[in-house]
Amino acid sequence: MSGVSTAVRDIRRPLLVPHSIQLTRGTARRHVMPLIRFPLQEETVQSSLVSVPGGVPRRRRSPATLATGSALMLIAVLVAVFGRPGPASAAGTSPCDIYASGGTPCVAAHSTVRALYGSYTGKLYQVRRSSDNATRDIGALTAGGAADAAAQDSFCAGTSCVITWVYDQSGHGNNLGYQGPGGVGGSDTAANATSESLTVGGNRAYSLYINPRNSYWRDGHTTGVPTGSAPEGMYMVTSGTHVNGGCCFDYGNSETTRKADGPGAMDAINFSTQCWFGGCSGNGPWVQADLEWGLYSGGSQSWNPNQRAFTSKFVTATLKNNGTTRFAIKGSNAQSGSLTTLYAGSLPGGYNPMKKQGAIILGSGGDCCNGNTNLSAGTFYEGAMVSGYPSDQTESAVQANITAAGYR
């Protein structure tokens, strides 16, 4: 915006006041900007906003009128800029608002910690207590806010609770149920609801703390999850302090059959210490891509020298795949800093095109857990899957939102 400021260098310094102009374009989400008022000309500026479409009569203008005209010019420039919504320009937005403004809307959005849309006021997850098998939906404290941990505490007081469902905030109905009796079927169990607490933005919340025999799944192939060679992207916030080398702590696109159906049947983030093809450098944990029949650190079975371990308490992991030629994986500390591109290039041989089936997996591999059990451990705080191939700008804006959320 540096080019704008020079237009007002001869005008008295503007004041930003709590009033705002809401700018919309088509069906895009609103961008809110402060209304700029200039001392001594406040009402003139506001009334002139109405007269702009009709023009201003030609006449000799007073200094106040010239200042007003300059103010209008400034506002017009700002409107022109904000009228083209970019991923990072909307105030008070959340990850799925950012993805939508970048042209890659969320088709699934999951978190036990916070809302992933700035306007979301619905339920985040469900807990079930052992004393009577009653269930309780846990929602957000405010629109776009943190989870209501106090509601869980009250409901689970004096007994134990598990997390049975993680609800989809995107509106597509892609709710994740645990892979066991009473859930979506299978051989696993639901995760303990109180294994780990944290704060986000100063509000206490609980993570989805996955241990072996815990996993979640959804068949989303008819409810918006990309299939075949359609492009998609995803991210999750996880932890570098609760990991293992068991197969396979994943979040993303998986088989509807819950079987290992061949190369390209999966497209999921893996975060673990697994060194699938050997030759790994260090001990991890690493952000890799589970594309089925292998965890890929880069574009081949050879170890990617650009890989690095992420051992911080909170970690952001991203994956995007255009389905036909290329994919990219990135990682970062979720409390500060920008994303590191670990790989961006061609798909491995045999994975072009992708053959995604459109289920969603969380906490396990794709051939789990119907007849077998999950062996992995990991922590899930939030994540989303999107339709389309997100731009680097969009992913950077999502990372900025995550660091601003205040994970502690």
Coordinates of C-alpha atoms in Angstrom, one line a residue:
M1 CA 0.0 0.0 0.0
S2 CA 3.1 2.3 -0.1
G3 CA 2.0 3.8 -3.4
V4 CA -1.3 5.0 -1.8
S5 CA 0.2 7.0 1.1
T6 CA 1.9 9.5 -1.2
A7 CA -1.4 10.7 -2.5
V8 CA -2.2 12.3 0.9
R9 CA 1.1 13.7 2.0
D10 CA -0.3 17.3 1.8
I11 CA -3.5 16.5 3.7
R12 CA -4.0 16.6 7.4
R13 CA -3.3 13.3 9.0
P14 CA -6.4 11.0 8.8
L15 CA -8.0 9.4 11.8
L16 CA -9.1 5.7 11.8
V17 CA -12.5 5.4 13.6
P18 CA -14.5 2.4 14.6
H19 CA -17.0 2.7 11.7
S20 CA -16.3 0.5 8.8
I21 CA -17.2 0.0 5.1
Q22 CA -17.9 -3.6 4.2
L23 CA -16.8 -4.4 0.7
T24 CA -18.1 -7.3 -1.3
R25 CA -17.5 -8.8 -4.7
G26 CA -19.9 -11.4 -6.1
T27 CA -20.3 -14.1 -3.5
A28 CA -16.9 -13.6 -1.9
R29 CA -16.7 -13.2 1.8
R30 CA -16.7 -9.6 3.1
H31 CA -13.6 -7.5 3.7
V32 CA -13.9 -4.9 6.4
M33 CA -11.8 -1.8 6.3
P34 CA -11.9 1.2 8.7
L35 CA -13.6 4.4 7.5
I36 CA -11.1 7.2 7.1
R37 CA -12.1 10.6 8.4
F38 CA -10.2 13.8 8.1
P39 CA -10.3 16.5 10.9
L40 CA -12.7 19.4 10.1
Q41 CA -14.1 17.6 7.1
E42 CA -15.7 14.5 8.6
E43 CA -19.3 15.0 7.5
T44 CA -18.1 16.3 4.1
V45 CA -16.2 13.1 3.4
Q46 CA -19.2 10.9 4.3
S47 CA -21.7 12.9 2.3
S48 CA -19.4 12.9 -0.7
L49 CA -19.4 9.2 -0.8
V50 CA -22.9 9.4 -2.0
S51 CA -22.2 12.0 -4.6
V52 CA -19.3 10.2 -6.2
P53 CA -21.3 8.3 -8.9
G54 CA -22.8 11.5 -10.1
G55 CA -19.6 13.4 -10.3
V56 CA -18.6 16.8 -8.8
P57 CA -19.7 20.1 -10.5
R58 CA -16.8 22.0 -12.0
R59 CA -16.1 25.1 -9.9
R60 CA -13.3 26.7 -8.0
R61 CA -12.7 24.5 -5.0
S62 CA -11.8 25.4 -1.4
P63 CA -9.0 23.7 0.4
A64 CA -11.5 21.7 2.4
T65 CA -13.1 20.5 -0.9
L66 CA -9.7 19.6 -2.3
A67 CA -8.9 17.6 0.9
T68 CA -12.3 15.9 0.6
G69 CA -11.5 15.0 -3.1
S70 CA -8.2 13.6 -2.1
A71 CA -9.8 11.6 0.7
L72 CA -12.3 10.2 -1.8
M73 CA -9.5 9.3 -4.2
L74 CA -7.7 7.4 -1.4
I75 CA -10.9 5.5 -0.5
A76 CA -11.5 4.6 -4.1
V77 CA -7.9 3.3 -4.4
L78 CA -8.4 1.2 -1.2
V79 CA -11.8 -0.1 -2.5
A80 CA -10.1 -1.1 -5.7
V81 CA -7.4 -3.0 -3.8
F82 CA -9.7 -4.7 -1.3
G83 CA -12.3 -5.4 -4.1
R84 CA -9.9 -8.1 -5.3
P85 CA -9.9 -10.3 -2.2
G86 CA -6.6 -12.0 -1.5
P87 CA -6.0 -14.7 1.0
A88 CA -4.5 -12.5 3.6
S89 CA -6.6 -9.4 3.2
A90 CA -9.7 -10.2 5.1
A91 CA -9.8 -9.1 8.7
G92 CA -11.0 -11.7 11.3
T93 CA -10.9 -14.6 8.9
S94 CA -10.0 -18.2 9.6
P95 CA -8.2 -20.9 7.5
C96 CA -11.2 -21.9 5.5
D97 CA -12.1 -18.3 4.7
I98 CA -8.6 -17.9 3.4
Y99 CA -8.8 -21.0 1.3
A100 CA -12.1 -19.9 -0.2
S101 CA -10.8 -16.4 -1.0
G102 CA -7.9 -18.1 -2.8
G103 CA -10.3 -20.1 -5.0
T104 CA -9.8 -23.4 -3.2
P105 CA -12.7 -23.9 -0.8
C106 CA -12.7 -26.4 2.1
V107 CA -14.6 -29.6 1.5
A108 CA -13.8 -30.8 5.0
A109 CA -12.8 -28.9 8.1
H110 CA -12.0 -30.6 11.4
S111 CA -10.8 -29.4 14.8
T112 CA -11.4 -30.1 18.5
V113 CA -9.7 -26.8 19.3
R114 CA -11.3 -23.9 17.3
A115 CA -13.6 -22.9 14.5
L116 CA -12.0 -22.9 11.1
Y117 CA -14.4 -20.2 9.6
G118 CA -14.7 -16.8 11.1
S119 CA -18.5 -17.0 11.2
Y120 CA -18.8 -20.6 12.4
T121 CA -20.9 -21.1 15.5
G122 CA -21.7 -24.8 15.2
K123 CA -20.5 -28.0 16.9
L124 CA -16.9 -29.1 16.8
Y125 CA -16.9 -32.6 18.2
Q126 CA -18.8 -35.1 20.3
V127 CA -17.8 -36.7 23.6
R128 CA -19.2 -39.8 25.2
R129 CA -18.9 -40.5 28.9
S130 CA -18.3 -44.0 30.3
S131 CA -20.7 -43.7 33.3
D132 CA -23.9 -43.9 31.3
N133 CA -22.8 -43.7 27.6
A134 CA -24.5 -40.4 27.2
T135 CA -23.1 -38.0 24.5
R136 CA -22.5 -34.3 24.4
D137 CA -21.7 -32.1 21.4
I138 CA -19.0 -29.5 22.1
G139 CA -19.2 -26.2 20.2
A140 CA -17.3 -23.0 19.8
L141 CA -17.5 -20.3 22.5
T142 CA -18.1 -17.6 20.0
A143 CA -18.3 -17.3 16.2
G144 CA -14.9 -18.3 14.9
G145 CA -13.7 -18.9 18.4
A146 CA -12.2 -21.6 20.5
A147 CA -13.9 -24.8 21.7
D148 CA -16.0 -24.7 24.8
A149 CA -13.7 -26.8 27.0
A150 CA -15.7 -26.0 30.1
A151 CA -18.8 -27.7 28.6
Q152 CA -16.7 -30.9 28.2
D153 CA -15.3 -30.6 31.8
S154 CA -18.8 -30.3 33.2
F155 CA -20.2 -33.2 31.2
C156 CA -17.2 -35.5 32.0
A157 CA -16.8 -34.6 35.7
G158 CA -16.4 -37.7 37.8
T159 CA -16.1 -40.1 34.9
S160 CA -14.0 -40.6 31.7
C161 CA -14.9 -39.5 28.2
V162 CA -13.9 -40.4 24.7
I163 CA -14.2 -38.4 21.4
T164 CA -16.6 -40.2 19.2
W165 CA -17.1 -37.7 16.3
V166 CA -15.2 -34.8 14.9
Y167 CA -17.7 -32.7 13.0
D168 CA -17.1 -31.2 9.6
Q169 CA -17.4 -27.4 9.7
S170 CA -17.5 -27.0 5.9
G171 CA -21.1 -27.8 5.5
H172 CA -20.4 -30.9 3.4
G173 CA -21.3 -33.3 6.2
N174 CA -17.8 -35.0 6.2
N175 CA -17.9 -35.8 9.9
L176 CA -15.2 -38.2 11.1
G177 CA -16.3 -41.1 13.3
Y178 CA -14.0 -43.5 15.2
Q179 CA -13.3 -46.8 13.4
G180 CA -15.0 -49.1 15.8
P181 CA -18.3 -50.5 17.1
G182 CA -20.7 -47.6 17.7
G183 CA -18.7 -45.4 15.3
V184 CA -18.3 -46.0 11.6
G185 CA -17.5 -49.7 12.2
G186 CA -14.1 -51.4 12.4
S187 CA -11.7 -52.7 15.0
D188 CA -10.4 -49.5 16.7
T189 CA -11.6 -47.5 19.6
A190 CA -12.3 -43.8 20.3
A191 CA -9.5 -41.5 21.6
N192 CA -9.5 -40.4 25.3
A193 CA -11.0 -36.9 25.4
T194 CA -8.8 -35.5 28.2
S195 CA -5.3 -36.9 27.3
E196 CA -4.0 -33.4 26.5
S197 CA -5.2 -29.9 27.1
L198 CA -3.7 -26.7 25.6
T199 CA -4.7 -23.1 25.1
V200 CA -5.4 -21.3 21.9
G201 CA -5.8 -17.6 22.0
G202 CA -5.8 -17.8 25.8
N203 CA -8.7 -20.3 25.9
R204 CA -8.3 -23.8 27.1
A205 CA -9.1 -26.7 24.7
Y206 CA -8.5 -30.4 24.2
S207 CA -6.6 -32.1 21.4
L208 CA -7.6 -35.3 19.6
Y209 CA -4.8 -37.4 21.1
I210 CA -4.3 -40.5 19.0
N211 CA -2.7 -43.6 20.4
P212 CA -2.4 -47.1 18.8
R213 CA -5.9 -48.5 18.3
N214 CA -7.5 -45.0 17.8
S215 CA -8.5 -43.8 14.4
Y216 CA -11.3 -41.9 12.5
W217 CA -12.8 -42.2 9.0
R218 CA -15.4 -41.0 6.6
D219 CA -16.5 -42.0 3.2
G220 CA -16.7 -38.6 1.5
H221 CA -16.6 -39.6 -2.2
T222 CA -20.2 -38.3 -2.8
T223 CA -19.9 -35.3 -0.4
G224 CA -17.3 -33.1 -2.0
V225 CA -14.0 -34.9 -1.4
P226 CA -11.9 -34.9 -4.6
T227 CA -11.7 -38.3 -6.4
G228 CA -9.6 -39.7 -9.3
S229 CA -7.1 -37.1 -10.6
A230 CA -8.9 -34.0 -9.3
P231 CA -6.6 -31.5 -7.6
E232 CA -6.7 -31.0 -3.9
G233 CA -4.8 -29.6 -0.9
M234 CA -4.8 -30.1 2.8
Y235 CA -3.2 -29.0 6.1
M236 CA -3.1 -30.1 9.7
V237 CA -1.7 -28.8 12.9
T238 CA -0.1 -31.6 14.8
S239 CA 2.6 -32.1 17.4
G240 CA 6.3 -33.0 17.2
T241 CA 6.3 -34.4 20.7
H242 CA 3.8 -37.2 20.4
V243 CA 4.8 -39.4 17.5
N244 CA 6.0 -43.0 16.7
G245 CA 7.0 -45.1 13.8
G246 CA 3.9 -47.2 13.6
C247 CA 1.7 -47.1 10.4
C248 CA 0.4 -44.6 9.8
F249 CA -0.5 -41.3 11.3
D250 CA -2.3 -39.7 8.4
Y251 CA -4.8 -37.0 7.6
G252 CA -6.3 -36.8 4.1
N253 CA -7.8 -38.6 1.2
S254 CA -8.0 -42.4 1.5
E255 CA -9.7 -45.6 0.3
T256 CA -13.4 -46.0 0.6
T257 CA -12.7 -49.8 0.7
R258 CA -10.3 -49.5 3.7
K259 CA -7.9 -51.6 1.8
A260 CA -4.5 -50.9 0.2
D261 CA -5.8 -50.5 -3.4
G262 CA -2.5 -49.5 -5.1
P263 CA -0.4 -46.4 -6.0
G264 CA -2.4 -43.2 -6.1
A265 CA -5.4 -44.5 -4.1
M266 CA -4.4 -42.2 -1.2
D267 CA -3.3 -38.6 -1.0
A268 CA -2.7 -37.8 2.7
I269 CA -0.3 -36.0 5.0
N270 CA 1.8 -38.3 7.1
F271 CA 3.6 -37.1 10.2
S272 CA 5.7 -39.7 11.9
T273 CA 9.2 -41.1 12.4
Q274 CA 8.5 -43.8 9.7
C275 CA 11.3 -44.2 7.2
W276 CA 9.4 -46.2 4.6
F277 CA 12.0 -46.8 1.9
G278 CA 15.1 -46.5 4.1
G279 CA 18.0 -44.2 3.8
C280 CA 16.4 -41.4 5.9
S281 CA 18.6 -38.7 7.5
G282 CA 18.0 -38.3 11.2
N283 CA 15.2 -39.5 13.4
G284 CA 12.2 -37.3 12.4
P285 CA 9.4 -36.7 12.8
W286 CA 8.9 -35.7 9.1
V287 CA 6.1 -34.3 7.0
Q288 CA 5.6 -36.8 4.2
A289 CA 3.0 -37.8 1.6
D290 CA 1.1 -41.1 2.0
L291 CA 0.2 -41.8 -1.6
E292 CA -0.5 -45.5 -0.9
W293 CA 2.1 -48.2 -1.2
G294 CA 4.6 -45.8 0.2
L295 CA 5.4 -42.7 2.3
Y296 CA 7.1 -40.2 0.0
S297 CA 9.6 -37.6 1.4
G298 CA 9.9 -36.2 -2.1
G299 CA 9.4 -37.2 -5.7
S300 CA 10.9 -40.7 -5.6
Q301 CA 11.7 -43.6 -3.2
S302 CA 15.2 -42.0 -2.6
W303 CA 15.4 -39.9 0.5
N304 CA 14.8 -36.2 -0.2
P305 CA 17.8 -34.2 1.1
N306 CA 15.6 -31.1 1.6
Q307 CA 13.6 -33.0 4.3
R308 CA 14.0 -31.9 7.9
A309 CA 12.6 -33.0 11.3
F310 CA 9.9 -30.9 13.1
T311 CA 10.2 -31.5 16.8
S312 CA 8.4 -28.4 18.2
K313 CA 5.3 -28.8 20.3
F314 CA 3.0 -27.5 17.5
V315 CA 3.7 -28.3 13.9
T316 CA 1.9 -27.2 10.7
A317 CA 2.0 -29.7 7.8
T318 CA 0.6 -29.2 4.3
L319 CA 0.2 -31.3 1.2
K320 CA -1.1 -30.3 -2.2
N321 CA -1.4 -32.5 -5.3
N322 CA -2.7 -31.5 -8.8
G323 CA -3.5 -35.1 -9.5
T324 CA -1.6 -35.5 -12.7
T325 CA 1.9 -34.1 -12.6
R326 CA 3.1 -32.5 -9.4
F327 CA 2.7 -32.3 -5.6
A328 CA 4.2 -30.3 -2.8
I329 CA 4.8 -30.8 0.9
K330 CA 5.6 -28.1 3.5
G331 CA 6.1 -27.8 7.2
S332 CA 6.6 -25.3 10.0
N333 CA 6.5 -24.5 13.6
A334 CA 2.8 -23.7 14.2
Q335 CA 3.7 -21.0 16.8
S336 CA 5.9 -18.8 14.6
G337 CA 7.7 -18.6 11.3
S338 CA 6.8 -19.3 7.7
L339 CA 6.3 -22.6 5.9
T340 CA 9.4 -24.5 4.6
T341 CA 8.9 -26.1 1.2
L342 CA 10.3 -29.6 1.6
Y343 CA 9.4 -30.7 -1.9
A344 CA 7.6 -29.2 -4.9
G345 CA 7.9 -31.2 -8.1
S346 CA 6.9 -34.2 -10.1
L347 CA 4.8 -37.1 -8.8
P348 CA 6.6 -40.3 -8.2
G349 CA 6.6 -42.8 -11.1
G350 CA 3.4 -44.9 -11.1
Y351 CA 1.4 -42.2 -9.4
N352 CA 0.5 -40.2 -12.6
P353 CA -2.5 -39.9 -12.7
M354 CA -3.7 -40.2 -9.1
K355 CA -6.6 -42.6 -8.4
K356 CA -8.1 -41.1 -5.2
Q357 CA -11.2 -42.7 -3.8
G358 CA -12.5 -39.8 -1.7
A359 CA -12.6 -41.2 1.9
I360 CA -11.1 -39.2 4.7
I361 CA -8.7 -40.8 7.2
L362 CA -7.4 -39.4 10.5
G363 CA -4.9 -41.2 12.6
S364 CA -4.3 -44.3 10.6
G365 CA -3.4 -45.6 7.1
G366 CA -5.9 -46.3 4.4
D367 CA -6.0 -50.1 4.9
C368 CA -7.1 -49.7 8.5
C369 CA -9.0 -50.4 10.6
N370 CA -11.6 -52.9 9.5
G371 CA -10.2 -56.2 10.7
N372 CA -6.9 -54.8 11.9
T373 CA -5.9 -52.0 14.2
N374 CA -4.0 -48.7 14.0
L375 CA -0.4 -48.8 15.1
S376 CA 0.4 -45.1 15.0
A377 CA 0.5 -42.3 17.5
G378 CA 0.0 -38.6 16.9
T379 CA -1.9 -35.5 17.9
F380 CA -4.5 -33.6 15.8
Y381 CA -5.5 -30.1 16.6
E382 CA -7.0 -28.9 13.4
G383 CA -7.0 -29.5 9.7
A384 CA -8.9 -29.1 6.4
M385 CA -9.1 -30.5 2.9
V386 CA -9.8 -28.3 -0.1
S387 CA -10.9 -28.7 -3.7
G388 CA -8.2 -27.4 -6.1
Y389 CA -4.5 -26.7 -5.9
P390 CA -3.9 -23.9 -3.3
S391 CA -1.4 -21.2 -4.2
D392 CA 1.7 -20.7 -2.2
Q393 CA 0.2 -17.3 -1.2
T394 CA -2.9 -19.0 0.2
E395 CA -0.9 -21.5 2.2
S396 CA 1.3 -18.8 3.6
A397 CA -1.8 -16.9 4.7
V398 CA -3.2 -20.0 6.4
Q399 CA 0.1 -20.4 8.2
A400 CA 0.0 -16.8 9.4
N401 CA -3.5 -17.3 10.7
I402 CA -2.3 -20.4 12.6
T403 CA 0.6 -18.6 14.2
A404 CA -1.7 -15.7 15.1
A405 CA -4.2 -18.2 16.8
G406 CA -1.9 -18.5 19.7
Y407 CA -1.3 -22.2 20.3
R408 CA 0.3 -22.7 23.7

